[in-house]
Coordinates of C-alpha atoms and ligand atoms in Angstrom, one line a residue:
M1 CA -13.4 10.8 -6.9
E2 CA -10.4 11.9 -6.4
A3 CA -8.0 10.2 -7.4
N4 CA -4.1 9.2 -7.0
M5 CA -1.8 7.7 -8.7
E6 CA -1.4 5.4 -6.0
R7 CA -5.4 4.4 -5.4
L8 CA -8.0 5.2 -6.5
F9 CA -8.7 7.6 -4.5
K10 CA -6.9 9.6 -1.9
T11 CA -5.4 8.2 1.4
H12 CA -4.7 12.0 2.9
R13 CA -6.1 15.1 3.7
V14 CA -3.8 16.0 6.4
R15 CA -0.9 13.9 5.9
E16 CA 1.9 15.1 3.2
N17 CA 2.3 12.2 0.5
S18 CA 3.5 12.5 -3.0
V19 CA 3.6 9.6 -5.5
L20 CA 7.3 9.5 -7.2
E21 CA 6.8 8.8 -10.2
G22 CA 8.3 10.6 -13.6
L23 CA 11.3 10.4 -14.7
W24 CA 13.9 8.9 -13.1
R25 CA 18.0 7.7 -14.0
F26 CA 18.5 4.1 -14.8
Y27 CA 21.6 2.5 -16.1
P28 CA 22.5 -1.4 -15.2
E29 CA 24.9 -2.0 -12.0
G30 CA 28.2 -0.9 -12.4
K31 CA 27.8 1.5 -15.4
P32 CA 26.7 4.9 -14.3
D33 CA 28.3 6.0 -17.7
E34 CA 25.3 3.7 -19.3
Y35 CA 22.7 6.0 -17.8
R36 CA 19.4 7.3 -19.5
Q37 CA 15.9 8.8 -18.1
V38 CA 12.9 6.2 -17.3
L39 CA 9.5 6.6 -16.0
I40 CA 8.4 5.1 -13.2
P41 CA 6.9 2.4 -12.4
S42 CA 8.1 0.7 -15.5
C43 CA 9.9 -2.5 -16.6
V44 CA 13.4 -3.2 -17.5
E45 CA 12.6 -5.2 -20.8
T46 CA 10.7 -2.5 -21.9
Y47 CA 13.7 0.3 -22.2
P48 CA 16.2 -0.3 -25.7
G49 CA 18.8 -2.9 -25.9
Y50 CA 17.2 -4.1 -22.2
E51 CA 14.6 -6.7 -23.2
N52 CA 16.3 -9.3 -22.2
Y53 CA 18.5 -7.5 -19.1
R54 CA 18.9 -9.8 -15.7
G55 CA 20.3 -8.9 -13.6
I56 CA 21.0 -5.1 -11.2
G57 CA 19.4 -2.4 -12.2
V58 CA 20.3 1.1 -10.5
F59 CA 17.3 4.2 -10.3
E60 CA 18.5 7.4 -8.9
K61 CA 16.1 10.5 -8.0
E62 CA 16.5 13.6 -6.3
I63 CA 13.9 14.3 -4.1
F64 CA 12.7 17.5 -1.2
A65 CA 12.5 16.0 1.7
K66 CA 12.2 17.3 5.4
G67 CA 11.0 15.7 8.9
N68 CA 10.0 12.0 8.9
V69 CA 10.5 10.9 5.2
R70 CA 8.1 7.4 4.6
L71 CA 8.9 6.0 1.8
C72 CA 7.0 3.0 0.4
L73 CA 7.8 0.9 -3.0
K74 CA 4.4 -0.7 -3.7
G75 CA 6.5 -3.3 -6.3
V76 CA 10.3 -3.6 -7.0
S77 CA 11.2 -7.0 -8.8
H78 CA 11.9 -8.5 -7.4
T79 CA 15.0 -8.1 -4.8
A80 CA 15.3 -5.0 -3.7
E81 CA 18.0 -2.6 -1.8
V82 CA 16.8 1.2 -0.6
F83 CA 19.9 3.6 0.0
W84 CA 19.1 7.3 1.0
D85 CA 21.8 10.0 0.5
G86 CA 24.5 7.2 -0.8
E87 CA 23.6 4.7 2.7
K88 CA 21.6 1.6 2.9
I89 CA 18.1 2.3 4.7
G90 CA 16.2 -1.0 3.5
G91 CA 15.7 -3.8 1.2
H92 CA 12.9 -6.1 -0.4
Y93 CA 12.5 -9.5 -1.5
N94 CA 9.2 -10.1 -4.1
A95 CA 8.1 -7.8 -6.9
Y96 CA 4.2 -8.6 -5.5
T97 CA 4.1 -7.3 -2.3
P98 CA 5.1 -3.4 -0.8
F99 CA 7.4 -2.5 1.8
E100 CA 8.7 1.0 3.6
M101 CA 10.9 2.0 5.7
V102 CA 11.0 5.5 7.4
V103 CA 14.2 7.9 7.6
K104 CA 13.6 9.9 10.8
D105 CA 15.0 13.5 11.6
V106 CA 16.1 14.3 7.8
K107 CA 16.8 17.9 7.2
A108 CA 15.1 20.3 4.7
G109 CA 16.8 20.2 1.2
K110 CA 17.1 18.0 -1.7
H111 CA 18.4 14.4 -1.3
L112 CA 19.6 11.1 -3.1
L113 CA 16.8 8.5 -3.5
R114 CA 18.8 5.3 -5.1
V115 CA 17.1 1.3 -5.8
K116 CA 18.7 -1.1 -6.9
A117 CA 16.0 -3.8 -7.9
D118 CA 17.4 -7.4 -9.5
N119 CA 15.9 -9.2 -11.7
S120 CA 18.2 -11.9 -11.8
C121 CA 17.1 -15.8 -10.2
H122 CA 20.2 -15.4 -7.9
P123 CA 20.6 -18.5 -5.3
D124 CA 18.8 -16.6 -2.8
S125 CA 15.6 -17.0 -4.4
A126 CA 12.5 -19.0 -3.7
L127 CA 10.2 -17.7 -5.4
H128 CA 11.4 -16.2 -8.3
V129 CA 13.0 -18.9 -10.5
I130 CA 12.4 -19.6 -14.3
N131 CA 8.9 -20.9 -14.6
D132 CA 5.9 -20.7 -17.0
Y133 CA 5.5 -16.7 -16.8
Y134 CA 8.6 -13.7 -16.5
N135 CA 10.2 -12.3 -14.2
Y136 CA 10.2 -9.1 -14.9
G137 CA 12.4 -6.7 -13.5
G138 CA 12.6 -2.6 -12.5
I139 CA 10.1 -0.3 -10.4
T140 CA 6.9 -2.0 -11.7
R141 CA 4.2 0.0 -9.2
P142 CA 4.6 3.2 -7.9
V143 CA 6.8 4.8 -5.0
I144 CA 5.6 7.2 -2.2
V145 CA 6.8 9.4 0.1
E146 CA 5.5 11.3 2.6
E147 CA 6.1 13.0 5.8
V148 CA 5.0 11.5 8.9
G149 CA 5.4 13.3 12.3
E150 CA 5.8 11.5 15.1
V151 CA 2.5 9.0 15.4
W152 CA 1.2 8.3 12.8
I153 CA -1.2 5.3 11.5
R154 CA 0.7 2.5 9.2
Q155 CA -3.2 0.5 8.6
I156 CA -6.8 0.1 9.1
H157 CA -8.5 -3.5 9.0
V158 CA -11.9 -3.4 8.9
R159 CA -13.9 -6.5 9.0
P160 CA -17.2 -6.2 8.6
F161 CA -20.1 -8.9 10.0
K162 CA -23.6 -8.8 10.1
E163 CA -25.2 -9.4 14.3
D164 CA -28.6 -9.3 14.7
G165 CA -28.9 -8.7 10.9
I166 CA -27.5 -5.3 11.6
W167 CA -23.7 -5.0 10.2
H168 CA -21.2 -4.4 12.7
G169 CA -17.3 -3.1 11.4
E170 CA -14.4 -4.7 13.9
F171 CA -11.9 -1.7 13.2
S172 CA -8.1 -2.6 14.5
V173 CA -6.1 0.0 13.0
R174 CA -2.5 0.3 13.7
I175 CA -0.2 3.8 14.9
E176 CA 3.8 3.7 15.1
N177 CA 4.5 6.1 17.9
L178 CA 8.4 6.6 16.4
A179 CA 9.4 8.8 19.8
D180 CA 10.8 7.2 22.1
D181 CA 8.2 7.8 25.7
K182 CA 4.2 6.9 25.8
R183 CA 2.3 9.2 23.8
Q184 CA -1.4 10.2 24.5
V185 CA -3.5 11.1 21.1
G186 CA -6.7 11.1 20.3
I187 CA -8.3 9.1 18.0
T188 CA -11.5 9.4 15.6
L189 CA -12.7 7.4 13.1
D190 CA -15.0 8.5 10.3
L191 CA -16.8 6.5 7.3
E192 CA -18.1 7.8 4.4
S193 CA -20.1 7.1 1.0
G194 CA -19.7 8.3 -2.1
S195 CA -18.4 11.8 -2.2
Y196 CA -17.4 12.7 1.5
L197 CA -21.0 11.8 2.4
Q198 CA -21.0 11.1 6.3
A199 CA -22.0 7.4 7.2
F200 CA -20.7 7.3 10.4
S201 CA -18.5 10.1 13.0
M202 CA -17.4 8.5 16.4
E203 CA -16.4 10.5 19.7
K204 CA -13.2 10.4 20.1
E205 CA -10.8 8.3 22.1
T206 CA -7.9 9.7 24.4
I207 CA -5.1 6.7 23.3
T208 CA -2.0 5.7 25.5
L209 CA 0.6 5.2 22.8
Q210 CA 3.4 2.4 23.9
P211 CA 6.7 3.4 21.6
G212 CA 6.8 1.2 18.3
L213 CA 3.8 -0.1 17.1
N214 CA 0.6 0.1 19.1
Q215 CA -3.0 -1.8 17.6
W216 CA -6.2 -0.1 18.4
K217 CA -9.6 -2.0 18.0
K218 CA -13.1 -1.0 18.6
V219 CA -16.3 -2.7 18.0
I220 CA -18.9 -0.3 15.9
A221 CA -22.3 -1.3 15.9
L222 CA -23.7 0.2 12.0
P223 CA -27.6 0.2 11.5
D224 CA -27.7 2.2 8.8
A225 CA -24.7 0.8 6.7
E226 CA -25.4 -0.9 3.2
S227 CA -24.3 -4.1 1.6
Y228 CA -21.6 -4.2 -0.8
E229 CA -23.3 -6.6 -3.7
L230 CA -21.7 -7.5 -6.4
D231 CA -24.6 -5.8 -8.5
A232 CA -24.2 -2.4 -6.8
P233 CA -20.9 -2.6 -5.2
K234 CA -21.6 0.2 -2.6
L235 CA -18.4 1.3 -0.8
Y236 CA -17.0 3.2 2.7
Q237 CA -14.2 5.2 3.2
V238 CA -12.7 4.8 6.6
W239 CA -11.2 8.0 7.8
G240 CA -8.7 8.0 10.8
R241 CA -7.4 10.2 12.0
L242 CA -4.8 11.4 15.5
W243 CA -5.7 14.2 17.3
E244 CA -3.4 16.3 19.9
E245 CA -4.0 19.6 21.5
G246 CA -7.7 19.5 18.8
E247 CA -5.5 19.3 16.3
V248 CA -4.9 16.8 13.4
V249 CA -1.7 15.5 13.1
D250 CA -1.6 12.6 11.2
D251 CA -5.0 11.0 8.9
L252 CA -5.3 7.8 6.6
I253 CA -8.2 7.2 4.5
D254 CA -8.9 3.0 3.3
R255 CA -12.0 1.5 1.4
M256 CA -14.3 -1.3 2.4
G257 CA -16.9 -2.6 1.8
F258 CA -20.1 -4.3 4.1
R259 CA -20.1 -7.9 2.9
E260 CA -19.1 -11.3 4.2
I261 CA -18.2 -14.8 2.6
K262 CA -19.3 -17.8 4.0
V263 CA -18.6 -21.9 3.0
Q264 CA -22.0 -23.9 3.7
G265 CA -22.0 -27.5 2.7
N266 CA -20.4 -27.0 -1.1
R267 CA -21.4 -23.8 -1.8
V268 CA -19.8 -20.0 -1.2
Y269 CA -21.7 -18.0 -0.6
F270 CA -21.5 -14.0 -1.2
N271 CA -23.8 -12.6 1.9
D272 CA -26.5 -15.5 1.7
K273 CA -25.8 -15.6 -2.1
P274 CA -23.9 -18.7 -4.1
V275 CA -21.3 -17.7 -6.2
R276 CA -20.8 -19.5 -9.2
I277 CA -18.2 -18.2 -10.6
K278 CA -17.5 -17.5 -14.3
G279 CA -13.6 -16.3 -14.3
F280 CA -10.3 -15.5 -15.8
N281 CA -6.4 -16.5 -14.4
R282 CA -4.9 -12.9 -15.2
H283 CA -1.0 -12.5 -15.2
E284 CA 0.0 -9.0 -14.7
D285 CA 1.7 -8.9 -18.7
H286 CA 1.2 -6.5 -21.0
A287 CA 3.7 -7.0 -24.8
L288 CA 3.8 -2.5 -24.3
F289 CA 4.7 -2.5 -20.3
G290 CA 5.4 -5.9 -19.5
C291 CA 4.3 -6.5 -15.6
A292 CA 3.8 -2.4 -15.4
I293 CA 0.7 -2.6 -17.3
P294 CA -0.7 1.6 -16.3
V295 CA -4.2 2.0 -14.9
E296 CA -5.9 2.4 -17.8
G297 CA -4.7 -0.6 -19.2
M298 CA -5.8 -2.5 -16.4
D299 CA -9.3 -0.6 -16.5
Y300 CA -9.2 -2.1 -20.3
D301 CA -8.5 -5.3 -18.8
L302 CA -11.5 -5.4 -16.5
R303 CA -14.1 -3.6 -19.4
L304 CA -12.7 -7.0 -21.9
M305 CA -13.5 -9.4 -19.2
E306 CA -16.9 -8.2 -18.3
E307 CA -17.9 -7.6 -22.5
M308 CA -17.5 -11.6 -21.8
G309 CA -19.5 -12.2 -18.8
A310 CA -16.8 -12.8 -16.8
N311 CA -17.8 -12.2 -12.9
A312 CA -14.3 -13.1 -11.4
V313 CA -10.2 -13.0 -12.2
R314 CA -7.7 -14.8 -10.7
T315 CA -4.4 -12.7 -9.5
C316 CA -2.3 -15.9 -10.3
H317 CA 0.2 -16.7 -9.7
Y318 CA 1.4 -13.9 -6.9
P319 CA -0.3 -10.6 -5.5
N320 CA -1.6 -7.8 -7.7
D321 CA -0.8 -4.1 -8.2
E322 CA -3.5 -2.8 -5.3
R323 CA -5.1 -0.3 -8.3
F324 CA -5.8 -3.6 -9.7
L325 CA -8.0 -5.0 -6.7
D326 CA -9.2 -1.0 -6.2
L327 CA -11.0 -1.5 -10.3
C328 CA -12.0 -4.6 -9.0
D329 CA -13.8 -3.4 -5.6
E330 CA -15.8 -1.1 -8.0
K331 CA -16.6 -3.3 -10.5
G332 CA -17.7 -6.0 -8.0
I333 CA -15.8 -8.1 -9.8
L334 CA -15.3 -12.2 -7.6
V335 CA -10.9 -11.5 -6.7
W336 CA -9.0 -14.5 -6.4
E337 CA -5.6 -13.4 -4.8
E338 CA -3.1 -15.6 -4.7
G339 CA 0.8 -15.8 -2.8
H340 CA 3.2 -16.1 -5.0
A341 CA 4.5 -19.8 -5.9
R342 CA 4.2 -22.2 -9.2
G343 CA 4.5 -25.8 -10.1
L344 CA 7.2 -26.0 -7.7
D345 CA 8.3 -29.6 -7.0
E346 CA 10.0 -30.6 -3.5
Q347 CA 13.1 -29.6 -4.2
Q348 CA 12.3 -26.7 -4.9
M349 CA 10.2 -26.5 -1.7
R350 CA 13.2 -27.7 -0.2
H351 CA 15.3 -24.1 -1.1
P352 CA 16.2 -23.0 2.6
N353 CA 14.4 -19.8 1.7
F354 CA 11.1 -21.1 -0.4
R355 CA 9.1 -21.3 3.5
K356 CA 10.0 -18.0 4.8
Q357 CA 10.7 -15.9 1.7
S358 CA 6.1 -17.2 0.7
L359 CA 4.6 -17.2 4.4
D360 CA 6.4 -13.8 4.1
C361 CA 4.0 -12.4 1.0
L362 CA 1.4 -14.1 2.1
K363 CA 2.2 -12.0 5.0
E364 CA 2.4 -8.6 3.4
M365 CA -0.4 -9.4 0.6
V366 CA -2.9 -10.2 3.5
E367 CA -1.9 -7.0 5.9
N368 CA -2.0 -4.7 2.3
H369 CA -5.2 -6.3 0.8
Y370 CA -7.3 -7.1 3.6
N371 CA -10.0 -4.5 2.8
H372 CA -10.9 -5.2 -0.4
P373 CA -14.5 -6.2 -0.8
S374 CA -14.3 -8.2 -3.6
I375 CA -11.6 -10.6 -2.4
F376 CA -13.5 -13.9 -1.7
T377 CA -10.3 -16.1 -1.2
W378 CA -6.6 -16.4 0.1
G379 CA -5.0 -18.8 -2.4
I380 CA -1.7 -20.3 -2.0
L381 CA 1.3 -22.7 -3.6
N382 CA -0.3 -23.4 -6.9
E383 CA 0.2 -26.4 -8.6
C384 CA 3.2 -27.5 -6.0
A385 CA 4.0 -30.7 -4.2
S386 CA 0.5 -31.4 -2.3
E387 CA 1.5 -35.0 -2.8
T388 CA 4.2 -35.0 -0.6
E389 CA 4.9 -35.4 2.9
Y390 CA 7.1 -33.1 3.3
G391 CA 4.6 -31.0 0.8
R392 CA 2.0 -31.7 3.5
E393 CA 3.6 -30.1 5.9
V394 CA 4.4 -26.1 4.1
Y395 CA 0.7 -25.9 3.3
G396 CA -0.2 -26.5 6.8
E397 CA 1.8 -24.2 8.0
Q398 CA 0.8 -21.3 5.5
Y399 CA -2.7 -22.2 6.2
A400 CA -2.4 -21.5 9.4
L401 CA -0.8 -18.8 9.1
L402 CA -3.4 -17.8 6.6
R403 CA -6.2 -18.6 9.2
K404 CA -4.6 -16.3 11.7
L405 CA -4.1 -13.2 9.5
D406 CA -7.7 -13.5 8.6
K407 CA -10.5 -15.4 9.7
S408 CA -12.9 -14.4 7.4
R409 CA -12.3 -15.7 4.1
P410 CA -12.2 -19.0 3.0
L411 CA -8.9 -20.2 1.9
T412 CA -8.1 -22.5 -1.4
S413 CA -5.1 -23.6 -3.4
A414 CA -5.2 -24.7 -7.5
T415 CA -3.9 -28.2 -7.6
C416 CA -3.0 -30.8 -10.5
R417 CA -2.0 -33.3 -8.2
H418 CA -4.8 -34.8 -9.3
F419 CA -5.4 -39.0 -7.5
S420 CA -2.1 -38.1 -5.5
D421 CA -3.1 -35.0 -3.4
I422 CA -2.5 -35.4 0.1
C423 CA -3.7 -32.0 1.2
L424 CA -7.3 -31.8 0.6
D425 CA -9.0 -31.4 4.4
L426 CA -6.4 -28.5 4.7
P427 CA -8.1 -26.0 2.5
D428 CA -12.2 -24.7 2.4
I429 CA -12.7 -24.6 -1.3
V430 CA -11.1 -27.5 -3.3
S431 CA -9.6 -26.2 -6.9
V432 CA -8.4 -28.5 -9.5
N433 CA -6.6 -27.1 -12.7
I434 CA -7.1 -29.5 -15.5
Y435 CA -6.3 -29.6 -19.4
P436 CA -8.6 -31.9 -20.9
G437 CA -8.2 -31.5 -25.1
W438 CA -5.5 -29.6 -24.3
Y439 CA -2.9 -32.2 -22.6
F440 CA -5.0 -34.7 -22.8
D441 CA -7.6 -36.6 -25.3
E442 CA -10.3 -37.2 -22.5
D443 CA -14.6 -36.5 -22.7
V444 CA -14.5 -33.1 -20.6
K445 CA -17.2 -34.1 -18.5
G446 CA -16.1 -38.1 -18.0
Y447 CA -12.7 -36.4 -16.9
L448 CA -14.3 -34.0 -14.4
E449 CA -16.4 -36.7 -12.8
K450 CA -14.0 -38.7 -12.7
I451 CA -11.8 -35.4 -10.9
Y452 CA -14.5 -35.0 -8.8
G453 CA -15.1 -38.4 -7.2
W454 CA -12.1 -39.3 -6.1
V455 CA -12.0 -35.4 -4.1
Q456 CA -15.0 -37.3 -3.0
E457 CA -13.2 -40.5 -2.0
T458 CA -10.7 -37.5 0.2
E459 CA -11.0 -35.3 3.0
G460 CA -11.7 -32.7 0.6
K461 CA -15.0 -34.3 0.4
G462 CA -18.4 -32.3 0.3
K463 CA -16.5 -29.0 0.1
P464 CA -16.8 -26.3 -2.4
F465 CA -15.3 -27.3 -6.0
L466 CA -13.5 -25.2 -8.2
V467 CA -11.6 -25.8 -11.5
S468 CA -9.5 -23.1 -11.5
E469 CA -7.7 -23.7 -14.4
I470 CA -8.7 -24.9 -18.9
G471 CA -7.8 -23.6 -21.4
A472 CA -6.1 -24.3 -24.5
G473 CA -3.4 -22.7 -27.3
G474 CA -4.2 -20.2 -29.5
I475 CA -1.3 -18.5 -32.1
S476 CA -3.4 -14.9 -32.6
G477 CA -2.8 -14.3 -36.3
Y478 CA -2.8 -18.3 -36.9
H479 CA -6.2 -19.6 -39.1
A480 CA -6.3 -22.9 -40.5
P481 CA -9.7 -24.9 -42.9
H482 CA -8.5 -28.2 -40.6
R483 CA -8.4 -26.5 -37.2
P484 CA -4.9 -28.2 -35.8
K485 CA -3.7 -27.5 -32.3
W486 CA -2.3 -23.6 -32.3
S487 CA -4.8 -22.4 -34.7
E488 CA -8.2 -20.1 -32.8
E489 CA -10.1 -22.4 -34.6
R490 CA -9.1 -24.8 -32.5
Q491 CA -8.9 -23.4 -29.1
C492 CA -12.4 -21.8 -29.8
D493 CA -13.4 -26.1 -30.2
I494 CA -11.5 -27.1 -27.0
L495 CA -12.7 -23.8 -25.1
K496 CA -16.4 -24.4 -26.1
E497 CA -16.1 -28.7 -25.2
Q498 CA -14.4 -27.6 -21.7
L499 CA -16.1 -24.7 -20.6
L500 CA -20.3 -26.1 -21.4
G501 CA -18.7 -29.3 -19.5
V502 CA -17.5 -27.1 -16.8
L503 CA -20.5 -24.6 -16.0
G504 CA -23.1 -27.5 -16.6
F505 CA -21.7 -29.4 -13.9
E506 CA -24.2 -28.8 -11.0
A507 CA -22.1 -29.7 -8.1
G508 CA -19.2 -27.7 -8.9
S509 CA -19.3 -23.3 -8.4
G510 CA -17.4 -22.4 -12.1
V511 CA -14.1 -22.1 -13.7
F512 CA -11.7 -19.2 -13.8
I513 CA -10.3 -19.7 -18.1
W514 CA -6.7 -20.5 -18.0
Q515 CA -6.0 -18.1 -18.9
F516 CA -6.7 -14.4 -19.8
C517 CA -3.6 -12.6 -21.7
D518 CA -0.7 -14.5 -23.9
G519 CA 2.0 -13.4 -21.9
R520 CA 6.0 -13.7 -21.6
V521 CA 7.9 -16.8 -20.5
P522 CA 11.5 -17.3 -20.4
D523 CA 13.5 -18.7 -23.1
E524 CA 14.1 -21.6 -20.9
N525 CA 10.9 -22.8 -21.1
F526 CA 10.6 -22.3 -24.7
G527 CA 9.2 -26.0 -24.5
G528 CA 5.8 -26.2 -25.9
R529 CA 5.1 -22.6 -25.9
P530 CA 5.7 -20.6 -28.8
C531 CA 7.1 -17.8 -29.7
C532 CA 8.0 -17.4 -26.1
Q533 CA 4.6 -16.7 -25.4
N534 CA 2.0 -19.1 -23.2
N535 CA -0.6 -18.8 -25.8
K536 CA -3.5 -19.8 -24.0
G537 CA -4.6 -16.0 -23.5
I538 CA -8.8 -15.3 -25.1
V539 CA -6.8 -11.7 -26.4
D540 CA -2.9 -11.8 -27.5
G541 CA -0.4 -9.5 -25.2
Y542 CA -1.7 -6.6 -26.9
R543 CA -5.0 -7.4 -25.9
R544 CA -6.2 -8.2 -29.1
R545 CA -9.4 -10.6 -29.6
K546 CA -8.6 -14.0 -30.5
L547 CA -12.1 -16.0 -32.0
A548 CA -12.3 -17.6 -28.8
F549 CA -13.2 -14.5 -27.6
E550 CA -16.8 -14.6 -29.3
T551 CA -17.0 -18.0 -28.1
V552 CA -16.3 -17.3 -24.2
K553 CA -18.9 -14.3 -24.6
E554 CA -21.5 -16.7 -25.7
I555 CA -21.6 -18.7 -23.4
F556 CA -20.3 -16.4 -20.4
T557 CA -23.5 -14.6 -21.1
G558 CA -26.0 -17.0 -22.2
K559 CA -26.5 -14.9 -25.6
Ligands
ADA1 C1 -0.6 -25.3 -14.7 C2 -0.6 -23.8 -14.7 C3 -0.3 -21.9 -15.1 C4 -0.2 -22.5 -16.5 C5 -0.7 -23.5 -17.1 C6 -0.5 -24.0 -18.3 O1 -1.8 -25.3 -15.1 O2 -1.2 -23.5 -12.8 O3 0.5 -21.2 -15.1 O4 1.2 -22.9 -16.3 O5 -0.7 -24.2 -16.3 O6 -0.3 -23.1 -19.2 O7 -0.2 -25.3 -18.5

């Protein structure tokens, strides 16, 4: 299948589209003389001399453009301002979700695109705060530039569902009309499987577009559609086209799979098969690339996980680069995709921008990643203040938004407020983070039974139960015969007991190991974090395997 660097497949055959990769000019704000050429996407912290830079980075690129120019920035970390020929045309908060803008009627020729990216924990930032992972800076995901006409397709969502044993798709297409008046256009949808193999083609329909954003919906029965199964992940391309006077004026391609996810009793079902998670928590972090991991590195991470026998990944604690999700779709790896928030207490959740910033992030996550068949659950608010009344209000608000945006997936949230959480009635799946053997010495099975017993006394009773984190620190290369904490040996011992305990717990639906790879943490968070790293990775930041690699592999594969 053809790829561009935006996704793992071509997103347009008609609309002019390119990825603004290659060299850009970078300088720290106010110091244009210090400019250098940098490759985009990348993290500022990987530029020599900028390893600890916190502040505004300025990025510039001259581009040739004309007509209505749509710019889409897939990830700028973390507060962005965008300028076109010196004029501000947009801005965005949050490193982990895309944003876009259209510059209308651009004269054919050279234009200057300038992006300012601020990675400081400034007072307006409620989510990017000092935390147990690193707030890298820069343009960390691809930048797309497109030429659109007056009418163009913004998004196609497909909700697959089965009725009378037949797959159906509820297609929902968002179309922009940049003109000031109504427009009549033709619309078609095609489904293709594999390499351009026509699976379904819709008769052209005529629709009337009001000025601004329009939404058009259609339910189509697809008796020949094949299911997307985890061991046979069949993907379809959806090709939407807009027509005027017999000509195609715009198009958009996305990808989906036919599958349903349901919760029944204490199990999650993926196409009627109960889900049993053997997964990893993975931060987007790499010793060489920071959070801007090239797609080959993403693929390598997934190959390591597959080698260990994993079938799932949690994108802790924020939405991921969409190319990673594309890879998970292709490999049939279940994804728990998470909104952005980790370990915030009530005071932090009372930051005046917190509610809006987190709701925006959830909205952008679901709208952009809705079609990925591998995403089986949306997660929110990891280890936030779910033991307080105010926290409960916020959890309620976020769950309500997610339910409005997507009725097809169960919802969850990882809690550490054991024995005091008052929100367990809200999620569809109860998820707990536990570290027996690492942060405290308690028998894993006993602790699990205690937690599970408590959940059964709350409104979380009878819901699917997941262990969203277990783990232990291990400093890569540190070996000692007396197996002290932080040695690779002790990491194996603890993980073995934790994994056998959790996977042997019949009432549970599985486990996500904390964590796949070591990751950088800020200096301010150095306590309990040797080398300013969270060292609970099964591989280190360079993906070198620790001893625990074999331990996990043996347990996950049963070999
Ligand atoms: C928590 C948290 C993780 C990480 C982990 C740890 O459970 O959700 O982000 O900080 O603890 O390593 O202690």
